[in-house]
């Protein structure tokens, strides 16, 4: 497994608003990523749209049903959530779901997983939310069930949250289906990544990357793991257009829709508000990502194009610009 360049699809609010056009538009993006040489296509595991992207009642699709559709529509890309909320599924069910996705896709599934965090979904849909500590304790127990099931073992676990008795997971294509953990928590998230994962996707401000990588090095040392064996990527919000002024206008419009007025901010405020965003022409965005992310020690990129990824050609434009920055070994 290697994700040097991934494409995340974070929204389904496309022009026209026709629900019947949502899945064909997602399929078009995934096929374009597949043809452009992107390593993975990833979707969010949420039921409501997130506040930083849109309003809760905007369109959101169930992740694994969608990934199953994308498996039949693509040939090469790996398929994953970024990331599965552990609170939404029993771990034995999740192991079965991702293993079935692996079968449907011919061995291209990745299990992306995290502790879960969007309280509104839990509150309104009836999922138990609990405290921050609860959610990470649940994730710890879940990984102690899921990982063995992916490896062909039959775990028996009697925990505070979950119980299994010789849990079976048949059939499997392979016993090394990779686990990806996403987040920015330096103590717990990074510990679980060091213990269980092949890949860590960093979700944080770009300016925090050096601190995050230092913490990850420490967690790997505590777990007795060689840090170089854990691949990393960074989740970047990209606003890209061949016309740089159009990209910057798209960026301002998007932030404006979320109540953020860049013109009303001073330089420091603007820097903080845009720390995860990369805006401009393909060459400009490539330069920003190299300087602010890759040169700081991250191995790869997972990008979304929330404003125009649905436009035919946008994903190809992104891949052509960014793939040279993250060549495969």
PDB file of C-alpha atoms in Angstrom:
ATOM      1  CA  UNK A   1       0.000   0.000   0.000  1.00  0.00           C
ATOM      2  CA  UNK A   2       1.149   3.500  -0.803  1.00  0.00           C
ATOM      3  CA  UNK A   3      -0.864   6.694  -1.033  1.00  0.00           C
ATOM      4  CA  UNK A   4       1.449   9.351  -2.361  1.00  0.00           C
ATOM      5  CA  UNK A   5      -1.413  11.260  -3.984  1.00  0.00           C
ATOM      6  CA  UNK A   6      -5.013  10.752  -2.924  1.00  0.00           C
ATOM      7  CA  UNK A   7      -8.210  12.515  -3.964  1.00  0.00           C
ATOM      8  CA  UNK A   8     -10.894  13.033  -1.329  1.00  0.00           C
ATOM      9  CA  UNK A   9     -14.496  13.779  -2.303  1.00  0.00           C
ATOM     10  CA  UNK A  10     -15.925  15.774   0.635  1.00  0.00           C
ATOM     11  CA  UNK A  11     -19.191  17.134  -0.727  1.00  0.00           C
ATOM     12  CA  UNK A  12     -22.109  16.216  -2.956  1.00  0.00           C
ATOM     13  CA  UNK A  13     -23.746  19.626  -3.401  1.00  0.00           C
ATOM     14  CA  UNK A  14     -23.439  19.891  -7.158  1.00  0.00           C
ATOM     15  CA  UNK A  15     -24.980  22.480  -9.501  1.00  0.00           C
ATOM     16  CA  UNK A  16     -28.613  21.785 -10.275  1.00  0.00           C
ATOM     17  CA  UNK A  17     -29.252  19.951  -7.015  1.00  0.00           C
ATOM     18  CA  UNK A  18     -30.698  16.852  -8.716  1.00  0.00           C
ATOM     19  CA  UNK A  19     -30.213  13.829  -6.406  1.00  0.00           C
ATOM     20  CA  UNK A  20     -30.226  11.537  -9.451  1.00  0.00           C
ATOM     21  CA  UNK A  21     -27.060  13.264 -10.737  1.00  0.00           C
ATOM     22  CA  UNK A  22     -25.034  12.979  -7.541  1.00  0.00           C
ATOM     23  CA  UNK A  23     -23.666   9.454  -7.958  1.00  0.00           C
ATOM     24  CA  UNK A  24     -22.865   9.858 -11.693  1.00  0.00           C
ATOM     25  CA  UNK A  25     -20.941  13.033 -10.806  1.00  0.00           C
ATOM     26  CA  UNK A  26     -18.990  11.211  -8.095  1.00  0.00           C
ATOM     27  CA  UNK A  27     -18.276   8.317 -10.467  1.00  0.00           C
ATOM     28  CA  UNK A  28     -16.985  10.786 -13.066  1.00  0.00           C
ATOM     29  CA  UNK A  29     -14.508  12.192 -10.527  1.00  0.00           C
ATOM     30  CA  UNK A  30     -13.343   8.740  -9.434  1.00  0.00           C
ATOM     31  CA  UNK A  31     -12.831   7.593 -13.014  1.00  0.00           C
ATOM     32  CA  UNK A  32     -10.904  10.747 -13.787  1.00  0.00           C
ATOM     33  CA  UNK A  33      -8.676  10.159 -10.757  1.00  0.00           C
ATOM     34  CA  UNK A  34      -8.181   6.544 -11.825  1.00  0.00           C
ATOM     35  CA  UNK A  35      -7.120   7.555 -15.328  1.00  0.00           C
ATOM     36  CA  UNK A  36      -4.898  10.387 -14.058  1.00  0.00           C
ATOM     37  CA  UNK A  37      -2.755   8.093 -11.911  1.00  0.00           C
ATOM     38  CA  UNK A  38      -4.051   9.125  -8.485  1.00  0.00           C
ATOM     39  CA  UNK A  39      -3.303   6.440  -5.889  1.00  0.00           C
ATOM     40  CA  UNK A  40      -6.565   6.499  -3.933  1.00  0.00           C
ATOM     41  CA  UNK A  41     -10.063   7.920  -3.945  1.00  0.00           C
ATOM     42  CA  UNK A  42     -11.456   8.623  -0.499  1.00  0.00           C
ATOM     43  CA  UNK A  43     -14.874   9.716   0.774  1.00  0.00           C
ATOM     44  CA  UNK A  44     -15.941  11.022   4.171  1.00  0.00           C
ATOM     45  CA  UNK A  45     -17.802   8.747   6.563  1.00  0.00           C
ATOM     46  CA  UNK A  46     -20.477  11.169   7.685  1.00  0.00           C
ATOM     47  CA  UNK A  47     -24.247  11.391   7.461  1.00  0.00           C
ATOM     48  CA  UNK A  48     -24.487  15.184   7.662  1.00  0.00           C
ATOM     49  CA  UNK A  49     -22.291  17.717   5.882  1.00  0.00           C
ATOM     50  CA  UNK A  50     -19.558  19.158   8.101  1.00  0.00           C
ATOM     51  CA  UNK A  51     -19.724  22.756   9.315  1.00  0.00           C
ATOM     52  CA  UNK A  52     -16.454  23.802   7.670  1.00  0.00           C
ATOM     53  CA  UNK A  53     -17.748  22.714   4.268  1.00  0.00           C
ATOM     54  CA  UNK A  54     -21.495  23.299   4.238  1.00  0.00           C
ATOM     55  CA  UNK A  55     -24.711  23.079   6.191  1.00  0.00           C
ATOM     56  CA  UNK A  56     -25.856  19.873   7.934  1.00  0.00           C
ATOM     57  CA  UNK A  57     -28.834  19.378   5.614  1.00  0.00           C
ATOM     58  CA  UNK A  58     -26.754  19.449   2.434  1.00  0.00           C
ATOM     59  CA  UNK A  59     -26.370  16.136   0.543  1.00  0.00           C
ATOM     60  CA  UNK A  60     -24.257  13.420   2.157  1.00  0.00           C
ATOM     61  CA  UNK A  61     -23.999   9.782   1.044  1.00  0.00           C
ATOM     62  CA  UNK A  62     -23.314   6.682   3.126  1.00  0.00           C
ATOM     63  CA  UNK A  63     -19.640   5.946   2.585  1.00  0.00           C
ATOM     64  CA  UNK A  64     -19.378   2.187   2.083  1.00  0.00           C
ATOM     65  CA  UNK A  65     -22.342   1.881  -0.243  1.00  0.00           C
ATOM     66  CA  UNK A  66     -20.737   4.611  -2.341  1.00  0.00           C
ATOM     67  CA  UNK A  67     -17.305   2.963  -2.242  1.00  0.00           C
ATOM     68  CA  UNK A  68     -18.873  -0.269  -3.474  1.00  0.00           C
ATOM     69  CA  UNK A  69     -20.249   1.620  -6.461  1.00  0.00           C
ATOM     70  CA  UNK A  70     -16.856   3.224  -7.109  1.00  0.00           C
ATOM     71  CA  UNK A  71     -15.209  -0.201  -6.946  1.00  0.00           C
ATOM     72  CA  UNK A  72     -17.191  -1.314  -9.986  1.00  0.00           C
ATOM     73  CA  UNK A  73     -16.575   1.977 -11.817  1.00  0.00           C
ATOM     74  CA  UNK A  74     -12.770   2.088 -11.443  1.00  0.00           C
ATOM     75  CA  UNK A  75      -9.910  -0.278 -12.156  1.00  0.00           C
ATOM     76  CA  UNK A  76      -6.780   0.768 -10.303  1.00  0.00           C
ATOM     77  CA  UNK A  77      -7.282   3.285  -7.474  1.00  0.00           C
ATOM     78  CA  UNK A  78      -7.379   2.224  -3.861  1.00  0.00           C
ATOM     79  CA  UNK A  79     -10.659   3.010  -2.105  1.00  0.00           C
ATOM     80  CA  UNK A  80     -11.117   4.229   1.440  1.00  0.00           C
ATOM     81  CA  UNK A  81     -12.968   6.452   3.814  1.00  0.00           C
ATOM     82  CA  UNK A  82     -11.194   9.425   5.323  1.00  0.00           C
ATOM     83  CA  UNK A  83     -12.063   8.206   7.826  1.00  0.00           C
ATOM     84  CA  UNK A  84     -14.623   5.740   9.170  1.00  0.00           C
ATOM     85  CA  UNK A  85     -16.155   6.972  12.417  1.00  0.00           C
ATOM     86  CA  UNK A  86     -15.696   4.064  14.796  1.00  0.00           C
ATOM     87  CA  UNK A  87     -18.794   5.106  16.742  1.00  0.00           C
ATOM     88  CA  UNK A  88     -21.091   4.396  13.789  1.00  0.00           C
ATOM     89  CA  UNK A  89     -20.445   0.658  13.345  1.00  0.00           C
ATOM     90  CA  UNK A  90     -19.800  -2.416  15.431  1.00  0.00           C
ATOM     91  CA  UNK A  91     -16.154  -3.407  14.776  1.00  0.00           C
ATOM     92  CA  UNK A  92     -17.000  -6.921  13.593  1.00  0.00           C
ATOM     93  CA  UNK A  93     -19.455  -5.446  11.094  1.00  0.00           C
ATOM     94  CA  UNK A  94     -16.848  -2.931   9.938  1.00  0.00           C
ATOM     95  CA  UNK A  95     -14.271  -5.681   9.423  1.00  0.00           C
ATOM     96  CA  UNK A  96     -16.806  -7.543   7.280  1.00  0.00           C
ATOM     97  CA  UNK A  97     -17.773  -4.414   5.338  1.00  0.00           C
ATOM     98  CA  UNK A  98     -14.228  -3.413   4.404  1.00  0.00           C
ATOM     99  CA  UNK A  99     -13.291  -7.016   3.574  1.00  0.00           C
ATOM    100  CA  UNK A 100     -16.299  -7.219   1.259  1.00  0.00           C
ATOM    101  CA  UNK A 101     -15.210  -3.933  -0.348  1.00  0.00           C
ATOM    102  CA  UNK A 102     -11.809  -5.538  -0.893  1.00  0.00           C
ATOM    103  CA  UNK A 103     -13.448  -8.465  -2.677  1.00  0.00           C
ATOM    104  CA  UNK A 104     -15.685  -6.228  -4.781  1.00  0.00           C
ATOM    105  CA  UNK A 105     -12.729  -4.046  -5.803  1.00  0.00           C
ATOM    106  CA  UNK A 106     -10.275  -6.850  -6.464  1.00  0.00           C
ATOM    107  CA  UNK A 107      -7.992  -6.035  -3.562  1.00  0.00           C
ATOM    108  CA  UNK A 108      -8.106  -2.234  -3.526  1.00  0.00           C
ATOM    109  CA  UNK A 109      -9.748  -1.493  -0.169  1.00  0.00           C
ATOM    110  CA  UNK A 110      -8.072   0.436   2.631  1.00  0.00           C
ATOM    111  CA  UNK A 111      -9.603   0.671   6.094  1.00  0.00           C
ATOM    112  CA  UNK A 112      -9.504   4.325   7.084  1.00  0.00           C
ATOM    113  CA  UNK A 113     -10.607   4.735  10.689  1.00  0.00           C
ATOM    114  CA  UNK A 114     -10.802   7.304  13.469  1.00  0.00           C
ATOM    115  CA  UNK A 115     -12.516   7.853  16.802  1.00  0.00           C
ATOM    116  CA  UNK A 116     -15.468   9.924  15.513  1.00  0.00           C
ATOM    117  CA  UNK A 117     -16.116  13.540  16.460  1.00  0.00           C
ATOM    118  CA  UNK A 118     -19.219  15.173  14.888  1.00  0.00           C
ATOM    119  CA  UNK A 119     -21.580  15.375  17.848  1.00  0.00           C
ATOM    120  CA  UNK A 120     -24.639  16.612  15.942  1.00  0.00           C
ATOM    121  CA  UNK A 121     -24.837  13.393  13.908  1.00  0.00           C
ATOM    122  CA  UNK A 122     -24.688  11.281  17.036  1.00  0.00           C
ATOM    123  CA  UNK A 123     -27.251  13.377  18.845  1.00  0.00           C
ATOM    124  CA  UNK A 124     -29.815  13.453  16.041  1.00  0.00           C
ATOM    125  CA  UNK A 125     -29.314   9.957  14.634  1.00  0.00           C
ATOM    126  CA  UNK A 126     -29.098   8.100  17.931  1.00  0.00           C
ATOM    127  CA  UNK A 127     -25.443   7.044  18.008  1.00  0.00           C
ATOM    128  CA  UNK A 128     -23.782   7.071  21.422  1.00  0.00           C
ATOM    129  CA  UNK A 129     -21.241   9.900  21.521  1.00  0.00           C
ATOM    130  CA  UNK A 130     -19.727   9.835  24.991  1.00  0.00           C
ATOM    131  CA  UNK A 131     -16.673  11.732  26.131  1.00  0.00           C
ATOM    132  CA  UNK A 132     -13.426  12.261  24.259  1.00  0.00           C
ATOM    133  CA  UNK A 133     -11.846   9.550  26.418  1.00  0.00           C
ATOM    134  CA  UNK A 134     -14.779   7.203  25.765  1.00  0.00           C
ATOM    135  CA  UNK A 135     -14.392   7.504  22.009  1.00  0.00           C
ATOM    136  CA  UNK A 136     -10.692   6.737  22.041  1.00  0.00           C
ATOM    137  CA  UNK A 137     -11.128   3.828  24.435  1.00  0.00           C
ATOM    138  CA  UNK A 138     -13.762   2.460  22.063  1.00  0.00           C
ATOM    139  CA  UNK A 139     -11.402   2.872  19.122  1.00  0.00           C
ATOM    140  CA  UNK A 140      -8.662   1.044  21.006  1.00  0.00           C
ATOM    141  CA  UNK A 141     -10.969  -1.905  21.659  1.00  0.00           C
ATOM    142  CA  UNK A 142     -12.308  -1.855  18.108  1.00  0.00           C
ATOM    143  CA  UNK A 143      -8.839  -2.030  16.572  1.00  0.00           C
ATOM    144  CA  UNK A 144      -8.032  -5.012  18.784  1.00  0.00           C
ATOM    145  CA  UNK A 145     -10.956  -6.776  17.103  1.00  0.00           C
ATOM    146  CA  UNK A 146     -10.799  -5.452  13.543  1.00  0.00           C
ATOM    147  CA  UNK A 147      -7.106  -5.888  12.836  1.00  0.00           C
ATOM    148  CA  UNK A 148      -7.011  -9.596  13.771  1.00  0.00           C
ATOM    149  CA  UNK A 149     -10.167 -10.211  11.720  1.00  0.00           C
ATOM    150  CA  UNK A 150      -8.525  -8.607   8.682  1.00  0.00           C
ATOM    151  CA  UNK A 151      -5.508 -10.888   9.195  1.00  0.00           C
ATOM    152  CA  UNK A 152      -7.490 -14.133   9.279  1.00  0.00           C
ATOM    153  CA  UNK A 153      -7.437 -14.519  13.054  1.00  0.00           C
ATOM    154  CA  UNK A 154     -10.498 -15.133  15.229  1.00  0.00           C
ATOM    155  CA  UNK A 155     -10.354 -12.723  18.149  1.00  0.00           C
ATOM    156  CA  UNK A 156     -12.137 -13.226  21.424  1.00  0.00           C
ATOM    157  CA  UNK A 157     -12.477  -9.941  23.270  1.00  0.00           C
ATOM    158  CA  UNK A 158     -14.404  -9.049  26.404  1.00  0.00           C
ATOM    159  CA  UNK A 159     -14.055  -5.314  26.778  1.00  0.00           C
ATOM    160  CA  UNK A 160     -15.880  -2.360  28.209  1.00  0.00           C
ATOM    161  CA  UNK A 161     -17.456  -1.568  24.831  1.00  0.00           C
ATOM    162  CA  UNK A 162     -17.365  -4.701  22.674  1.00  0.00           C
ATOM    163  CA  UNK A 163     -17.491  -8.455  23.054  1.00  0.00           C
ATOM    164  CA  UNK A 164     -16.565 -11.154  20.539  1.00  0.00           C
ATOM    165  CA  UNK A 165     -16.162 -14.921  20.691  1.00  0.00           C
ATOM    166  CA  UNK A 166     -13.856 -16.312  18.017  1.00  0.00           C
ATOM    167  CA  UNK A 167     -15.065 -13.736  15.495  1.00  0.00           C
ATOM    168  CA  UNK A 168     -14.660 -15.078  11.940  1.00  0.00           C
ATOM    169  CA  UNK A 169     -14.215 -13.079   8.733  1.00  0.00           C
ATOM    170  CA  UNK A 170     -14.458 -15.223   5.601  1.00  0.00           C
ATOM    171  CA  UNK A 171     -13.710 -14.966   2.736  1.00  0.00           C
ATOM    172  CA  UNK A 172     -10.704 -12.665   2.328  1.00  0.00           C
ATOM    173  CA  UNK A 173      -8.534 -11.922  -0.661  1.00  0.00           C
ATOM    174  CA  UNK A 174      -5.530 -11.157   1.516  1.00  0.00           C
ATOM    175  CA  UNK A 175      -4.361 -10.953   5.092  1.00  0.00           C
ATOM    176  CA  UNK A 176      -2.614  -7.605   4.755  1.00  0.00           C
ATOM    177  CA  UNK A 177      -5.500  -5.238   3.996  1.00  0.00           C
ATOM    178  CA  UNK A 178      -3.996  -1.917   5.101  1.00  0.00           C
ATOM    179  CA  UNK A 179      -5.220   0.299   7.906  1.00  0.00           C
ATOM    180  CA  UNK A 180      -5.114   4.073   7.583  1.00  0.00           C
ATOM    181  CA  UNK A 181      -5.656   6.264  10.609  1.00  0.00           C
ATOM    182  CA  UNK A 182      -6.541   9.914  10.168  1.00  0.00           C
ATOM    183  CA  UNK A 183      -6.326  12.805  12.606  1.00  0.00           C
ATOM    184  CA  UNK A 184      -3.999  15.134  14.425  1.00  0.00           C
ATOM    185  CA  UNK A 185      -4.079  13.923  18.024  1.00  0.00           C
ATOM    186  CA  UNK A 186      -0.483  13.642  19.183  1.00  0.00           C
ATOM    187  CA  UNK A 187      -1.040  11.278  22.094  1.00  0.00           C
ATOM    188  CA  UNK A 188      -3.853   8.880  21.219  1.00  0.00           C
ATOM    189  CA  UNK A 189      -4.349   9.059  17.430  1.00  0.00           C
ATOM    190  CA  UNK A 190      -0.624   8.849  16.751  1.00  0.00           C
ATOM    191  CA  UNK A 191      -0.219   6.024  19.265  1.00  0.00           C
ATOM    192  CA  UNK A 192      -2.863   3.955  17.508  1.00  0.00           C
ATOM    193  CA  UNK A 193      -1.289   4.746  14.139  1.00  0.00           C
ATOM    194  CA  UNK A 194       2.113   3.599  15.372  1.00  0.00           C
ATOM    195  CA  UNK A 195       0.558   0.421  16.772  1.00  0.00           C
ATOM    196  CA  UNK A 196      -1.826  -0.579  13.961  1.00  0.00           C
ATOM    197  CA  UNK A 197      -1.548   1.472  10.770  1.00  0.00           C
ATOM    198  CA  UNK A 198       0.305   1.388   7.482  1.00  0.00           C
ATOM    199  CA  UNK A 199      -0.557   5.027   6.829  1.00  0.00           C
ATOM    200  CA  UNK A 200      -1.302   8.156   8.868  1.00  0.00           C
ATOM    201  CA  UNK A 201      -3.179  11.017   7.260  1.00  0.00           C
ATOM    202  CA  UNK A 202      -2.440  14.224   9.118  1.00  0.00           C
ATOM    203  CA  UNK A 203      -5.450  16.478   9.588  1.00  0.00           C
ATOM    204  CA  UNK A 204      -4.072  19.686  11.033  1.00  0.00           C
ATOM    205  CA  UNK A 205      -2.896  23.166  10.157  1.00  0.00           C
ATOM    206  CA  UNK A 206       0.067  23.124   7.798  1.00  0.00           C
ATOM    207  CA  UNK A 207       2.053  25.277  10.207  1.00  0.00           C
ATOM    208  CA  UNK A 208       1.718  22.532  12.846  1.00  0.00           C
ATOM    209  CA  UNK A 209       3.297  19.795  10.699  1.00  0.00           C
ATOM    210  CA  UNK A 210       6.800  19.901  12.264  1.00  0.00           C
ATOM    211  CA  UNK A 211       5.321  19.536  15.754  1.00  0.00           C
ATOM    212  CA  UNK A 212       3.053  16.699  14.582  1.00  0.00           C
ATOM    213  CA  UNK A 213       5.888  14.766  12.979  1.00  0.00           C
ATOM    214  CA  UNK A 214       8.016  15.161  16.089  1.00  0.00           C
ATOM    215  CA  UNK A 215       5.174  13.752  18.191  1.00  0.00           C
ATOM    216  CA  UNK A 216       4.679  10.885  15.736  1.00  0.00           C
ATOM    217  CA  UNK A 217       8.372  10.018  16.018  1.00  0.00           C
ATOM    218  CA  UNK A 218       7.952   9.821  19.792  1.00  0.00           C
ATOM    219  CA  UNK A 219       4.872   7.586  19.598  1.00  0.00           C
ATOM    220  CA  UNK A 220       6.629   5.238  17.192  1.00  0.00           C
ATOM    221  CA  UNK A 221       9.600   5.013  19.549  1.00  0.00           C
ATOM    222  CA  UNK A 222       7.265   4.200  22.446  1.00  0.00           C
ATOM    223  CA  UNK A 223       5.670   1.411  20.395  1.00  0.00           C
ATOM    224  CA  UNK A 224       9.044   0.070  19.263  1.00  0.00           C
ATOM    225  CA  UNK A 225       8.321   0.899  15.628  1.00  0.00           C
ATOM    226  CA  UNK A 226      10.653   2.309  13.011  1.00  0.00           C
ATOM    227  CA  UNK A 227       9.051   5.626  12.058  1.00  0.00           C
ATOM    228  CA  UNK A 228      10.092   5.155   8.414  1.00  0.00           C
ATOM    229  CA  UNK A 229       7.704   2.189   8.107  1.00  0.00           C
ATOM    230  CA  UNK A 230       4.649   4.402   8.722  1.00  0.00           C
ATOM    231  CA  UNK A 231       3.737   6.367   5.614  1.00  0.00           C
ATOM    232  CA  UNK A 232       2.259   9.842   6.094  1.00  0.00           C
ATOM    233  CA  UNK A 233       0.106  12.172   4.038  1.00  0.00           C
ATOM    234  CA  UNK A 234      -1.531  15.547   4.623  1.00  0.00           C
ATOM    235  CA  UNK A 235      -5.158  16.498   3.950  1.00  0.00           C
ATOM    236  CA  UNK A 236      -5.149  19.717   1.898  1.00  0.00           C
ATOM    237  CA  UNK A 237      -8.037  21.897   0.748  1.00  0.00           C
ATOM    238  CA  UNK A 238      -7.130  22.908  -2.808  1.00  0.00           C
ATOM    239  CA  UNK A 239      -8.709  25.707  -4.847  1.00  0.00           C
ATOM    240  CA  UNK A 240      -7.069  25.377  -8.254  1.00  0.00           C
ATOM    241  CA  UNK A 241      -7.777  26.828 -11.678  1.00  0.00           C
ATOM    242  CA  UNK A 242      -5.662  27.499 -14.752  1.00  0.00           C
ATOM    243  CA  UNK A 243      -6.636  31.129 -14.157  1.00  0.00           C
ATOM    244  CA  UNK A 244      -5.156  32.098 -10.800  1.00  0.00           C
ATOM    245  CA  UNK A 245      -7.549  35.012 -10.338  1.00  0.00           C
ATOM    246  CA  UNK A 246     -10.487  32.651 -10.877  1.00  0.00           C
ATOM    247  CA  UNK A 247      -9.052  30.309  -8.241  1.00  0.00           C
ATOM    248  CA  UNK A 248      -8.695  33.137  -5.748  1.00  0.00           C
ATOM    249  CA  UNK A 249     -12.244  34.317  -6.441  1.00  0.00           C
ATOM    250  CA  UNK A 250     -13.480  30.744  -5.954  1.00  0.00           C
ATOM    251  CA  UNK A 251     -11.632  30.642  -2.639  1.00  0.00           C
ATOM    252  CA  UNK A 252     -13.169  33.912  -1.426  1.00  0.00           C
ATOM    253  CA  UNK A 253     -16.631  32.795  -2.486  1.00  0.00           C
ATOM    254  CA  UNK A 254     -16.274  29.494  -0.669  1.00  0.00           C
ATOM    255  CA  UNK A 255     -15.052  31.119   2.544  1.00  0.00           C
ATOM    256  CA  UNK A 256     -17.752  33.743   2.252  1.00  0.00           C
ATOM    257  CA  UNK A 257     -20.370  31.003   2.129  1.00  0.00           C
ATOM    258  CA  UNK A 258     -19.033  29.844   5.501  1.00  0.00           C
ATOM    259  CA  UNK A 259     -19.145  33.342   6.999  1.00  0.00           C
ATOM    260  CA  UNK A 260     -15.434  34.083   6.599  1.00  0.00           C
ATOM    261  CA  UNK A 261     -14.504  37.488   5.104  1.00  0.00           C
ATOM    262  CA  UNK A 262     -10.808  37.578   4.247  1.00  0.00           C
ATOM    263  CA  UNK A 263     -10.964  41.287   3.451  1.00  0.00           C
ATOM    264  CA  UNK A 264     -11.999  42.044   7.020  1.00  0.00           C
ATOM    265  CA  UNK A 265      -8.944  40.290   8.480  1.00  0.00           C
ATOM    266  CA  UNK A 266      -5.394  41.420   9.125  1.00  0.00           C
ATOM    267  CA  UNK A 267      -2.465  39.389   7.802  1.00  0.00           C
ATOM    268  CA  UNK A 268      -2.145  37.181  10.891  1.00  0.00           C
ATOM    269  CA  UNK A 269      -5.860  36.408  10.997  1.00  0.00           C
ATOM    270  CA  UNK A 270      -5.871  35.619   7.290  1.00  0.00           C
ATOM    271  CA  UNK A 271      -2.884  33.312   7.698  1.00  0.00           C
ATOM    272  CA  UNK A 272      -4.645  31.349  10.432  1.00  0.00           C
ATOM    273  CA  UNK A 273      -7.939  31.158   8.511  1.00  0.00           C
ATOM    274  CA  UNK A 274      -6.232  29.751   5.407  1.00  0.00           C
ATOM    275  CA  UNK A 275      -3.613  27.511   7.020  1.00  0.00           C
ATOM    276  CA  UNK A 276      -5.095  24.333   5.501  1.00  0.00           C
ATOM    277  CA  UNK A 277      -5.875  25.869   2.099  1.00  0.00           C
ATOM    278  CA  UNK A 278      -3.808  26.069  -1.075  1.00  0.00           C
ATOM    279  CA  UNK A 279      -5.001  28.430  -3.766  1.00  0.00           C
ATOM    280  CA  UNK A 280      -3.980  29.478  -7.274  1.00  0.00           C
ATOM    281  CA  UNK A 281      -2.851  28.088 -10.590  1.00  0.00           C
ATOM    282  CA  UNK A 282      -1.604  24.498 -10.755  1.00  0.00           C
ATOM    283  CA  UNK A 283       2.000  25.697 -10.514  1.00  0.00           C
ATOM    284  CA  UNK A 284       1.203  28.032  -7.617  1.00  0.00           C
ATOM    285  CA  UNK A 285      -0.584  25.328  -5.650  1.00  0.00           C
ATOM    286  CA  UNK A 286       2.221  22.858  -6.322  1.00  0.00           C
ATOM    287  CA  UNK A 287       4.741  25.352  -4.985  1.00  0.00           C
ATOM    288  CA  UNK A 288       2.686  26.036  -1.864  1.00  0.00           C
ATOM    289  CA  UNK A 289       2.261  22.336  -1.100  1.00  0.00           C
ATOM    290  CA  UNK A 290       5.943  21.640  -1.611  1.00  0.00           C
ATOM    291  CA  UNK A 291       7.022  24.479   0.685  1.00  0.00           C
ATOM    292  CA  UNK A 292       4.352  24.220   3.375  1.00  0.00           C
ATOM    293  CA  UNK A 293       3.847  20.433   3.516  1.00  0.00           C
ATOM    294  CA  UNK A 294       6.285  18.186   1.696  1.00  0.00           C
ATOM    295  CA  UNK A 295       9.471  20.055   2.531  1.00  0.00           C
ATOM    296  CA  UNK A 296       8.512  19.692   6.195  1.00  0.00           C
ATOM    297  CA  UNK A 297       8.751  15.907   5.980  1.00  0.00           C
ATOM    298  CA  UNK A 298       5.334  14.568   4.979  1.00  0.00           C
ATOM    299  CA  UNK A 299       5.454  11.740   2.432  1.00  0.00           C
ATOM    300  CA  UNK A 300       2.334  12.418   0.391  1.00  0.00           C
ATOM    301  CA  UNK A 301      -0.823  14.416  -0.193  1.00  0.00           C
ATOM    302  CA  UNK A 302      -4.557  13.792   0.016  1.00  0.00           C
ATOM    303  CA  UNK A 303      -6.341  16.726  -1.578  1.00  0.00           C
ATOM    304  CA  UNK A 304      -9.927  17.728  -1.968  1.00  0.00           C
ATOM    305  CA  UNK A 305     -11.309  20.248  -4.417  1.00  0.00           C
ATOM    306  CA  UNK A 306     -14.476  21.271  -2.629  1.00  0.00           C
ATOM    307  CA  UNK A 307     -15.264  24.142  -4.990  1.00  0.00           C
ATOM    308  CA  UNK A 308     -14.684  22.607  -8.442  1.00  0.00           C
ATOM    309  CA  UNK A 309     -13.649  18.958  -8.188  1.00  0.00           C
ATOM    310  CA  UNK A 310     -16.909  17.986  -9.882  1.00  0.00           C
ATOM    311  CA  UNK A 311     -16.025  19.974 -13.017  1.00  0.00           C
ATOM    312  CA  UNK A 312     -14.732  17.620 -15.743  1.00  0.00           C
ATOM    313  CA  UNK A 313     -10.981  18.016 -16.092  1.00  0.00           C
ATOM    314  CA  UNK A 314     -10.371  19.493 -12.636  1.00  0.00           C
ATOM    315  CA  UNK A 315      -9.103  16.254 -11.090  1.00  0.00           C
ATOM    316  CA  UNK A 316      -6.801  15.636 -14.052  1.00  0.00           C
ATOM    317  CA  UNK A 317      -5.447  19.185 -13.761  1.00  0.00           C
ATOM    318  CA  UNK A 318      -4.718  18.581 -10.072  1.00  0.00           C
ATOM    319  CA  UNK A 319      -3.043  15.224 -10.660  1.00  0.00           C
ATOM    320  CA  UNK A 320      -0.863  16.550 -13.474  1.00  0.00           C
ATOM    321  CA  UNK A 321       0.346  19.367 -11.226  1.00  0.00           C
ATOM    322  CA  UNK A 322       0.887  17.433  -8.002  1.00  0.00           C
ATOM    323  CA  UNK A 323       1.976  13.924  -8.998  1.00  0.00           C
ATOM    324  CA  UNK A 324       5.525  15.078  -9.857  1.00  0.00           C
ATOM    325  CA  UNK A 325       5.897  16.308  -6.263  1.00  0.00           C
ATOM    326  CA  UNK A 326       5.258  12.863  -4.754  1.00  0.00           C
ATOM    327  CA  UNK A 327       6.860  10.241  -7.007  1.00  0.00           C
ATOM    328  CA  UNK A 328       6.508   6.641  -5.931  1.00  0.00           C
ATOM    329  CA  UNK A 329       9.629   4.890  -4.710  1.00  0.00           C
TER     330      UNK A 329
END
